[in-house]
Each structure stands twice: as structure tokens, then as C-alpha cells.
mmCIF file of C-alpha atoms in Angstrom:
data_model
loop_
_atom_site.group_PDB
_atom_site.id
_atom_site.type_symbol
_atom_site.label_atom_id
_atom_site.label_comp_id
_atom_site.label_asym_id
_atom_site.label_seq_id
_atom_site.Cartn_x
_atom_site.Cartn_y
_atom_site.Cartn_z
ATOM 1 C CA UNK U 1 0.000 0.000 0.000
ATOM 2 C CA UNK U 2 1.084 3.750 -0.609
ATOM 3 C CA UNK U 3 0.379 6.600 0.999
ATOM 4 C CA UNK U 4 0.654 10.640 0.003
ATOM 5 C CA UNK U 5 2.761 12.333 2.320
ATOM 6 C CA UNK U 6 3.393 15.955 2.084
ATOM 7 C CA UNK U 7 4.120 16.209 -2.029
ATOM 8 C CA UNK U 8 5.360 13.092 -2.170
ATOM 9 C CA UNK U 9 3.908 9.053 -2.810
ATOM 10 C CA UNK U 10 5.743 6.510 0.008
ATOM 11 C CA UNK U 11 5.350 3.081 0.945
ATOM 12 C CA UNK U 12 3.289 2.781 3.920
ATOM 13 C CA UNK U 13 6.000 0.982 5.983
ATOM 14 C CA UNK U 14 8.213 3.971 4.824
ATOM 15 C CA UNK U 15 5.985 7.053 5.804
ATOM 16 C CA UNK U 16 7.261 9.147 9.174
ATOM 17 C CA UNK U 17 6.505 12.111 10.888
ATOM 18 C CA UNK U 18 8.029 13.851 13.800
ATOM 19 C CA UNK U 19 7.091 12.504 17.352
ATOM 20 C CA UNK U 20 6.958 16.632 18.220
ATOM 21 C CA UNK U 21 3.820 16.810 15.723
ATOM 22 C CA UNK U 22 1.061 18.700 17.750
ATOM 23 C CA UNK U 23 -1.582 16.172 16.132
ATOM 24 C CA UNK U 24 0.400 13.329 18.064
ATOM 25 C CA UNK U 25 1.071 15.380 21.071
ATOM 26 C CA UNK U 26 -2.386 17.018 21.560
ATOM 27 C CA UNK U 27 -4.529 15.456 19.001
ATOM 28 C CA UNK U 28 -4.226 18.655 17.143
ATOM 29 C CA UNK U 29 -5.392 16.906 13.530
ATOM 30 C CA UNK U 30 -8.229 16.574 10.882
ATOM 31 C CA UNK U 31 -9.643 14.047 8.979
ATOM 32 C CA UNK U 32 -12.401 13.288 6.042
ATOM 33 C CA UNK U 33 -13.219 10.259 4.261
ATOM 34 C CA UNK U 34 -14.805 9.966 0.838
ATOM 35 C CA UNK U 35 -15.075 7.355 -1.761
ATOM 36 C CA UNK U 36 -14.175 7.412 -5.002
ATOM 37 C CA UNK U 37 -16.476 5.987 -7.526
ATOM 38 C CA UNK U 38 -14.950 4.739 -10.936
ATOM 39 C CA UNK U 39 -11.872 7.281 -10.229
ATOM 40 C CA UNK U 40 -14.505 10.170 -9.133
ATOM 41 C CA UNK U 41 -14.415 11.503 -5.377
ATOM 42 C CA UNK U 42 -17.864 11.664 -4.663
ATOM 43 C CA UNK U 43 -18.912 14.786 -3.010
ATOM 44 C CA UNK U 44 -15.057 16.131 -2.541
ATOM 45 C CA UNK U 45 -15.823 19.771 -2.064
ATOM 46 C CA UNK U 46 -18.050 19.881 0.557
ATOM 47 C CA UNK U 47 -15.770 17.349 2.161
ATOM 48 C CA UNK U 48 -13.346 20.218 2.028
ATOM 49 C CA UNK U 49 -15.405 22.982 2.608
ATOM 50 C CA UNK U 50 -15.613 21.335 6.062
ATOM 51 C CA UNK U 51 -11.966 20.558 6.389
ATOM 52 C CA UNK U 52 -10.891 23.905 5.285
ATOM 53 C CA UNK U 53 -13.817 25.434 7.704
ATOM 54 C CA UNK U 54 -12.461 22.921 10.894
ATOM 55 C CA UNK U 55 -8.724 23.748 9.725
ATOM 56 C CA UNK U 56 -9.335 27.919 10.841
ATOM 57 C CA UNK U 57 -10.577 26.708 13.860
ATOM 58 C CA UNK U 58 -7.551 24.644 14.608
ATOM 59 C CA UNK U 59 -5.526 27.691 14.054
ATOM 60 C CA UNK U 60 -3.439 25.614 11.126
ATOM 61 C CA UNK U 61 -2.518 28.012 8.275
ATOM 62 C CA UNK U 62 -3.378 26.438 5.581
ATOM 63 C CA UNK U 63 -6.534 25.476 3.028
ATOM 64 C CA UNK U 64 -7.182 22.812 0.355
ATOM 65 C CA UNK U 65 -8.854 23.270 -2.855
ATOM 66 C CA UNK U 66 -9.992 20.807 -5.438
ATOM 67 C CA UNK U 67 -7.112 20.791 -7.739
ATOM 68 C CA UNK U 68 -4.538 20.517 -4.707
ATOM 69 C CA UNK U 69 -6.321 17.302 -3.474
ATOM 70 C CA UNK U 70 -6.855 15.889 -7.265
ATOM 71 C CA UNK U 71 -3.236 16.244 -7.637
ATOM 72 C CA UNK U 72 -2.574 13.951 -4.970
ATOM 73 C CA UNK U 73 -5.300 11.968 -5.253
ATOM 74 C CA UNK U 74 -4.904 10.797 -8.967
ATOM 75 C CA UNK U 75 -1.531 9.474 -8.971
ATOM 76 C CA UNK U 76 -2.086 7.570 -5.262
ATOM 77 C CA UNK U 77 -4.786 5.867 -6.859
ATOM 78 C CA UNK U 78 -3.101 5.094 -9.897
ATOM 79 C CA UNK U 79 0.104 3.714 -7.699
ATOM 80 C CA UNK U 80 -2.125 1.412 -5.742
ATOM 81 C CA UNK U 81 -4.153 0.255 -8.627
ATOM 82 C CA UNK U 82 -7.411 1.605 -7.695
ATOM 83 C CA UNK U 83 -10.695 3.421 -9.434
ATOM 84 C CA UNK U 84 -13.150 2.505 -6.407
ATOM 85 C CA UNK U 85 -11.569 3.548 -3.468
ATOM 86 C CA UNK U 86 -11.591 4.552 0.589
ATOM 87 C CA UNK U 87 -10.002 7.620 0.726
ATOM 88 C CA UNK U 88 -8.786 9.306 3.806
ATOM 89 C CA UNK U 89 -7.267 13.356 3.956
ATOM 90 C CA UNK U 90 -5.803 13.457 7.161
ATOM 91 C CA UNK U 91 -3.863 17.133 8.509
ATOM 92 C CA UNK U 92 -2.319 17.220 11.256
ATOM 93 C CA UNK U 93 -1.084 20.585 13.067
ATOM 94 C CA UNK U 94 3.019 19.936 12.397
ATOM 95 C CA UNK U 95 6.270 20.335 14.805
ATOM 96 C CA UNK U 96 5.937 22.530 17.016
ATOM 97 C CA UNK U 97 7.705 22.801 20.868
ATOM 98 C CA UNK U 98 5.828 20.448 24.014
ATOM 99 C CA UNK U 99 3.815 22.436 25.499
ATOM 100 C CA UNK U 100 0.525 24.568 24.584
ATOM 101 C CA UNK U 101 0.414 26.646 21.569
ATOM 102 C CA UNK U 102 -1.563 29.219 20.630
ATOM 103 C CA UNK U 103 0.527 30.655 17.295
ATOM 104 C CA UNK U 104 -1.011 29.672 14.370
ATOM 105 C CA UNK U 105 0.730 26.108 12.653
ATOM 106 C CA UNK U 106 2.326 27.292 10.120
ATOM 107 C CA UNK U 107 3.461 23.467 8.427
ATOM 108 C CA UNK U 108 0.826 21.197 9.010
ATOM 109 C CA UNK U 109 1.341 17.701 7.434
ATOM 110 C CA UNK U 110 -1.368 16.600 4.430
ATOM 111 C CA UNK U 111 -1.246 12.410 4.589
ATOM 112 C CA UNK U 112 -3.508 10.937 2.157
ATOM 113 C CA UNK U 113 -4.501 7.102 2.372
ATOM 114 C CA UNK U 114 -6.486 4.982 -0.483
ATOM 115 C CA UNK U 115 -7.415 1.533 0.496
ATOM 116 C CA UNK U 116 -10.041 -0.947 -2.019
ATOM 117 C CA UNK U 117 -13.319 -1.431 -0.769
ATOM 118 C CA UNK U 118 -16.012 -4.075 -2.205
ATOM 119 C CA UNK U 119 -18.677 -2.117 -4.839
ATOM 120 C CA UNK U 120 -20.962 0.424 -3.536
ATOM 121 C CA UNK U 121 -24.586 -0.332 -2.104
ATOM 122 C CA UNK U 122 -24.339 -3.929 -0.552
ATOM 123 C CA UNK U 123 -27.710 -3.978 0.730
ATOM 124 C CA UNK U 124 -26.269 -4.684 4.549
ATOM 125 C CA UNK U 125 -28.854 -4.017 6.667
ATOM 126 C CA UNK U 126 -28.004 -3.696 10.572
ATOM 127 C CA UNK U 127 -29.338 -3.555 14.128
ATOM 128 C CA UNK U 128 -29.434 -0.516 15.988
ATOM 129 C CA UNK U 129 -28.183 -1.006 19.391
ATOM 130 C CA UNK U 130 -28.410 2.386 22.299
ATOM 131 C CA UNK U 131 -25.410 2.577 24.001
ATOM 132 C CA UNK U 132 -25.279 3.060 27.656
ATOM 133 C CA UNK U 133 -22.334 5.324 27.043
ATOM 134 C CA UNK U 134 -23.355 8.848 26.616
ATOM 135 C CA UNK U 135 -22.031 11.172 23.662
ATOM 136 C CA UNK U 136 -19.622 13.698 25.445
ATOM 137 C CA UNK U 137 -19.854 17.354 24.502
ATOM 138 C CA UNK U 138 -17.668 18.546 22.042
ATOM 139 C CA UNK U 139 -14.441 20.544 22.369
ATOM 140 C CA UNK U 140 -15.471 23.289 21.044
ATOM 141 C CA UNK U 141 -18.478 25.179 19.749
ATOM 142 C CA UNK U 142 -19.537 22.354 17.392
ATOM 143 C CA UNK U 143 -18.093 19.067 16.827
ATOM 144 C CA UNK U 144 -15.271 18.736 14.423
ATOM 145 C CA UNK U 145 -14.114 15.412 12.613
ATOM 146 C CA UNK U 146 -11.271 15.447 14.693
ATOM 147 C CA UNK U 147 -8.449 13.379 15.903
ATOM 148 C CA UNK U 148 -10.623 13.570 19.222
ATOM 149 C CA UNK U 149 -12.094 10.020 18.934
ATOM 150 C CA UNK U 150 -11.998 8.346 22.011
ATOM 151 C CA UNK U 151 -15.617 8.613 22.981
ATOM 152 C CA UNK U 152 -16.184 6.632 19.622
ATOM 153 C CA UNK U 153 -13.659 3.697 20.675
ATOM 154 C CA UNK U 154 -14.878 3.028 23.949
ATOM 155 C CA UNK U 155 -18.411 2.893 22.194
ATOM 156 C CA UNK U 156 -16.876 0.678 19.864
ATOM 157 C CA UNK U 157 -15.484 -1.673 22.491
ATOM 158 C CA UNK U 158 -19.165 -1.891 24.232
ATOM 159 C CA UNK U 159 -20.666 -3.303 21.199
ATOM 160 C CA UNK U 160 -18.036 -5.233 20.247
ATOM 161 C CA UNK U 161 -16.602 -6.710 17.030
ATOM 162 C CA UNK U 162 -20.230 -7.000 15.533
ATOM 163 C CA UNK U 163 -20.524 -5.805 11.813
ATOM 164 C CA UNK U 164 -24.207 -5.906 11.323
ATOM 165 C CA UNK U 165 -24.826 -3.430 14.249
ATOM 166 C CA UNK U 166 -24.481 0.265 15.029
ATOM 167 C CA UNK U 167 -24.360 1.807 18.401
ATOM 168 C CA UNK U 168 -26.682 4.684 19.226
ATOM 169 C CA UNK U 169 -25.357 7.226 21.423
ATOM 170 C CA UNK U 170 -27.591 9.105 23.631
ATOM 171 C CA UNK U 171 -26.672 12.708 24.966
ATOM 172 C CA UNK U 172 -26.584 12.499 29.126
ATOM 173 C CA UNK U 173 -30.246 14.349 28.922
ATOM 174 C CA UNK U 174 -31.451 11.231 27.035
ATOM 175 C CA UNK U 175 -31.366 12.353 23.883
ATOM 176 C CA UNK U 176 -30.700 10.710 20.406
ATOM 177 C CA UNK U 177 -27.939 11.895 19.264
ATOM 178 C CA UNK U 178 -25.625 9.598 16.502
ATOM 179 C CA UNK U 179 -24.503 5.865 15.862
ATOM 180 C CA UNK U 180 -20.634 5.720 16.524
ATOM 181 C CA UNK U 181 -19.562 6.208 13.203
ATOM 182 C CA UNK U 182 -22.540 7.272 11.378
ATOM 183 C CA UNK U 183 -26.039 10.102 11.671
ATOM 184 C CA UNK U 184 -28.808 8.622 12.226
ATOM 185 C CA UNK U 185 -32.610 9.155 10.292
ATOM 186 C CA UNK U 186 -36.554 7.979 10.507
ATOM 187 C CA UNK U 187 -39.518 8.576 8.273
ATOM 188 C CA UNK U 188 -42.881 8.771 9.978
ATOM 189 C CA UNK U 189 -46.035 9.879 8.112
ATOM 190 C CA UNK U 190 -43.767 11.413 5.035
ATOM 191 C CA UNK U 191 -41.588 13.412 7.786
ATOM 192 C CA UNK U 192 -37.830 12.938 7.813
ATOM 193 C CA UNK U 193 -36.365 13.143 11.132
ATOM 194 C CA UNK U 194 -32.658 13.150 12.790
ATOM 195 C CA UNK U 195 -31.198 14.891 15.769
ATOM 196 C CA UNK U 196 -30.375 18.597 15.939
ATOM 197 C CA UNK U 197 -26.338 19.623 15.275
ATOM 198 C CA UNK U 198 -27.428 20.591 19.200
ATOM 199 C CA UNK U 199 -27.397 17.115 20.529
ATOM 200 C CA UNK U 200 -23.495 17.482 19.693
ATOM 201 C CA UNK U 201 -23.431 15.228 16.522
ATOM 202 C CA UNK U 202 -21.066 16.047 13.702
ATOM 203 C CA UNK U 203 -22.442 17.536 11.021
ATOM 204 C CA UNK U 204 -22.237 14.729 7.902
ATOM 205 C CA UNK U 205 -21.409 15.364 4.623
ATOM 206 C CA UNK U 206 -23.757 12.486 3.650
ATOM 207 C CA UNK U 207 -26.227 13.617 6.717
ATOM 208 C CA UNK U 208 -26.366 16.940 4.705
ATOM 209 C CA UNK U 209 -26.785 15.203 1.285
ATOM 210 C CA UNK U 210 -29.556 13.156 2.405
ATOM 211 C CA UNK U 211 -31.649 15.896 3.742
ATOM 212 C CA UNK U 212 -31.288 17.837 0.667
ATOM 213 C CA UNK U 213 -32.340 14.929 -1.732
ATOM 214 C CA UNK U 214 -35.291 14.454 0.932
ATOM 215 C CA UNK U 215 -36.450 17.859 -0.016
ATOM 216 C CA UNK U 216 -36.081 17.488 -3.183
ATOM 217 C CA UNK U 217 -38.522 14.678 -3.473
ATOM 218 C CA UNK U 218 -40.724 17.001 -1.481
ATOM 219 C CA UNK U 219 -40.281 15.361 1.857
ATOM 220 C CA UNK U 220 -40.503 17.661 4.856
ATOM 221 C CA UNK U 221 -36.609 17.400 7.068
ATOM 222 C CA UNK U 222 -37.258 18.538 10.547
ATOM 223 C CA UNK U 223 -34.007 18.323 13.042
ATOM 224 C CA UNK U 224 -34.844 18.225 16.919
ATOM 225 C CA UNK U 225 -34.330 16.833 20.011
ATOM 226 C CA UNK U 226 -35.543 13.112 19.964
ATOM 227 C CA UNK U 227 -36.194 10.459 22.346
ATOM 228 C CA UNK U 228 -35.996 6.644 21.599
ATOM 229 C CA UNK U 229 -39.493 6.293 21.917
ATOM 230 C CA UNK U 230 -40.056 8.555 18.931
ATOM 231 C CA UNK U 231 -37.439 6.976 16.797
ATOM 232 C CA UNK U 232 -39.309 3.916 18.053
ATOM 233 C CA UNK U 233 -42.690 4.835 16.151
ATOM 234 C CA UNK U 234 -40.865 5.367 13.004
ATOM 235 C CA UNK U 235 -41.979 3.936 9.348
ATOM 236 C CA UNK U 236 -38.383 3.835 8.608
ATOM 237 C CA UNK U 237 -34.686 4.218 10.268
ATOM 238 C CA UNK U 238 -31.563 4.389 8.554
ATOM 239 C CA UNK U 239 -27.991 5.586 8.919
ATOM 240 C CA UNK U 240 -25.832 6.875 6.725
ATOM 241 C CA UNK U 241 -21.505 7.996 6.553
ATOM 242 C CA UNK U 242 -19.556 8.928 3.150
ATOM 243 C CA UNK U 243 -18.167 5.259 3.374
ATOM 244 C CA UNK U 244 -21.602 2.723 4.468
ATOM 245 C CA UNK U 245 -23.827 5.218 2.671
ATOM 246 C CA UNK U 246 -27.675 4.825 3.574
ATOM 247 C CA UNK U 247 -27.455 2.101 5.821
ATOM 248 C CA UNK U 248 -31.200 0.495 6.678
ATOM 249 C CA UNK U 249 -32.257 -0.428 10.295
ATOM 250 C CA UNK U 250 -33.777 -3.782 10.798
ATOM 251 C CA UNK U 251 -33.995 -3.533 14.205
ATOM 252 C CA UNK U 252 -33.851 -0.439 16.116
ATOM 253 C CA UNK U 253 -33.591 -0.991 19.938
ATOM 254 C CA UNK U 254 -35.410 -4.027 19.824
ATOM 255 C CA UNK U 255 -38.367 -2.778 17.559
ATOM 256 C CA UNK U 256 -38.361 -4.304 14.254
ATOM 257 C CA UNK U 257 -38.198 -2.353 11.392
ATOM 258 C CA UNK U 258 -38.222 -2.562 7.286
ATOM 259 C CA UNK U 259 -34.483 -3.016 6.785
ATOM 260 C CA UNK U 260 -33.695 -3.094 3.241
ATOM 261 C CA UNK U 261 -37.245 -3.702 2.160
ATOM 262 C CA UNK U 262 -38.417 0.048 2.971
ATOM 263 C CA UNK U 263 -39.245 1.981 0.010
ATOM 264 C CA UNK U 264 -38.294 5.525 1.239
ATOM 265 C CA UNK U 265 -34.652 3.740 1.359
ATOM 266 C CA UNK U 266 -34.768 1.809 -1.629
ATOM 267 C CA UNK U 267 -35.276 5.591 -3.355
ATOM 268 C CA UNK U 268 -32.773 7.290 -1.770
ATOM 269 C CA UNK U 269 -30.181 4.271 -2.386
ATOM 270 C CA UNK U 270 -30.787 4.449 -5.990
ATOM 271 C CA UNK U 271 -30.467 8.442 -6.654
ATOM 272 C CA UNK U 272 -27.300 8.214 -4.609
ATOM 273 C CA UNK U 273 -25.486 5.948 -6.537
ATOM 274 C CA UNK U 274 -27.280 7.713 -9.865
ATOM 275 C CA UNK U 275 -25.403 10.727 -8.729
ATOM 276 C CA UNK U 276 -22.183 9.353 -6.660
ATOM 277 C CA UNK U 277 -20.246 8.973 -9.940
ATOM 278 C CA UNK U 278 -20.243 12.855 -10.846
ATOM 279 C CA UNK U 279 -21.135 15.283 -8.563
ATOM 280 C CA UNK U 280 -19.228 17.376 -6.484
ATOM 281 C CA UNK U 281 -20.748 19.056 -4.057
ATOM 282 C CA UNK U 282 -24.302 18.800 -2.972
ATOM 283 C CA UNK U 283 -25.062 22.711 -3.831
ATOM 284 C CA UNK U 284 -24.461 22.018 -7.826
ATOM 285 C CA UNK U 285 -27.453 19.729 -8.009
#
């Protein structure tokens, strides 16, 4: 496997940074992941819209635009063999001295991994399990897609090695809030539902997607604050990530539910993968 490191393409047993890195020392680093479709990156500039947007808030000096990450991008996946692909854009804050900073980062480091992945829309189905672990608050004002992810790891480890479930986190008020890797939805009576940016979720490039293809097909999005109960009542529950995609529920906290055989899914599934092999950004649709 190869990776992109800063400008250039290394063998992954061959890639180093400094142990003085900020995004080792104090987690100080961001990350998206994106497919690529037939050598496409689905949806790459609103993944970078929010990495560019998280980046100023990290204080690192530096933004990425299309062309910068194509540049990269195209020859990684050509090294590895690849046109369908798991791509992940990882920054991290650079060298700086131990210790708190508060200058700006003036050298972050840009690592970019590809790995294969099977072809898109695989019709898994899962159970939705509620954690008893609660989401924690974010670090900040919102939640960024952060090195930050040990809240997701212990949730991980409650569930265990399970594929075909996700793990619901609940805010400490009670709360739905997201699945550990993933946003969570429900249709009920032609209304699309998922919890409020509030509840401390981050906000999803797919999560963002979705809602705007719901509206599109004239189906009312309303974000809140949710219980299980009302999740519970739903006609429909599904959760999506750039990487899983729309993900249907067949099982959500013990109530059964239509898994792959809802139709509101089934829809959604097929514009997204009608539209995952050229578009950009959800705004140019």
C-alpha cells in the first residue's frame, strides 16, 4: 500500500513524521473520508469545505482546494491500482515545541490514504443497538471530525466486534444523538427526522446530502431533540456515513423495522449511486 505524504507518494511501511507533531502530542489533527467511484471523489468539495472550515478553527494556516487534493489523489490511486476507493485526507497541526500553543501552525502535514473497498450499495442491513455510554460534549463550539475520537472507541469496544450493528449514542439528557460512526434518520407519516447539530453530533457530509435529496422529493426534514421512543414509532430508520452510505435499520432498539425492504430507502439508495459517480458538491445539483 502507498500513501501521500506531504508532495510526495511513500510506501506505507516507509511514511514518518516527527514525534513533536502537535496532532500526536495534543490530538491537534483533521480528517475526512470519501469514496471514489470509478476514479470520481464523490462529493469532494463539501468534504473540504468542512476541512478547510475545521482547519481555521484549529488555528493551522493552511486550506485545500480541489485541484490541490486531485493532484494527490490521482496518482495515489493510480500507484495502488485503484478506481473505487476509501479515501482518507488526514492534517495534522506539524512540529511545534511540548507544550501549549496558541501561534497559528504554520506546516501542518497533508497524509492521504487509499485503500479498495467491495462495490458500492451492498444492501447490509443492521441492528441498531443504544449505548449506555453517553455522547460527550464537544471541544469546542460544534463538533469537528477530529483526531478527538476516544468517545467513539470506547463505544466501539461496548458493542463489540459485531458488523451488522451500530451503536446509538444518547446525549446524558437522554437524547438521540448519533450511531458511533454514522447520523442517524426515521420517516414517519412522510416526515424525515434526525437529531439537531445541538445534541453534539457532527455535522455529515452524507447527513447533509440526504436531507437535501429528501427535499427534493418534497419530503418535509425537521431536526430536533428526539427520544428513543419517537425513533421507536418510526416507518423507517436508517444511517448513513460517506463510506456505508444509507445504511437500513432492521432492528432499532429491539423494535423491528423494514431493513432493506423500505421503500423511502430503496429511493434514496438508488439516486445516490445515480449521482455518486459525478457530482461534487451537494449545492451544484
Amino acid at each position: 500500500m502507498y500513501i501521500y505524504l506531504n508532495g510526495k507518494i511513500v510506501q506505507k511501511e516507509k511514511a514518518v513524521i516527527s514525534p513533536f507533531d502537535h496532532g500526536y502530542l495534543y490530538g491537534l489533527g483533521l480528517f475526512e473520508t470519501f469514496r471514489v467511484y470509478e476514479g470520481h471523489p464523490f462529493l469532494l468539495d463539501d468534504h473540504l469545505e468542512r476541512l478547510n472550515h475545521s482547519l481555521e478553527v484549529l488555528n493551522m494556516n493552511v486550506s485545500y482546494s480541489r485541484e490541490e487534493i486531485l493532484r494527490a489523489l490521482r496518482p495515489l490511486l493510480a500507484k495502488n491500482h485503484l478506481t473505487d476507493a476509501y479515501i482518507r485526507v488526514n492534517v495534522s497541526a506539524g512540529i511545534g515545541e511540548i507544550g501549549l500553543q496558541s501561534d497559528p501552525y504554520l506546516h501542518p502535514n497533508l497524509i492521504i490514504f487509499a485503500k479498495p473497498l467491495p462495490p458500492a450499495m451492498n444492501r447490509q442491513e443492521k441492528k441498531a443497538v443504544i449505548l449506555t455510554l453517553n455522547r460527550n460534549t464537544p471541544e469546542g463550539v460544534e463538533r469537528l471530525k477530529s483526531h478527538h475520537f476516544l468517545n467513539n472507541i470506547l463505544a466501539k469496544r461496548e458493542i463489540g466486534d459485531m458488523p451488522d450493528c451500530e451503536g446509538i449514542f444518547l446525549t446524558k439528557e437522554g437524547f438521540l444523538a448519533e450511531g458511533i460512526v454514522s447520523n442517524l434518520f426515521w420517516l414517519k407519516e412522510n416526515v424525515l427526522y434526525t437529531p439537531a447539530i445541538e445534541t453534539g453530533i457532527l455535522n455529515g457530509v452524507t447527513r447533509k446530502f440526504i436531507m437535501k435529496l429528501a427535499q427534493r422529493k418534497g419530503i418535509a426534514v425537521e431536526e430536533g431533540l428526539y427520544y428513543v421512543a419517537d425513533a421507536k414509532k418510526a416507518d423507517e430508520v436508517f444511517i448513513t456515513n460517506s463510506i456505508q452510505e444509507i445504511v437500513p435499520i432492521s432492528l432499532f432498539d429491539e423494535s423491528e423495522m423494514p431493513g432493506n425492504n423500505g421503500s423511502f430507502v430503496q429511493d434514496l439508495q438508488k439516486q445516490y449511486k445515480n449521482l455518486s459517480g459525478y457530482l461534487w458538491s451537494r449545492n451544484e445539483w
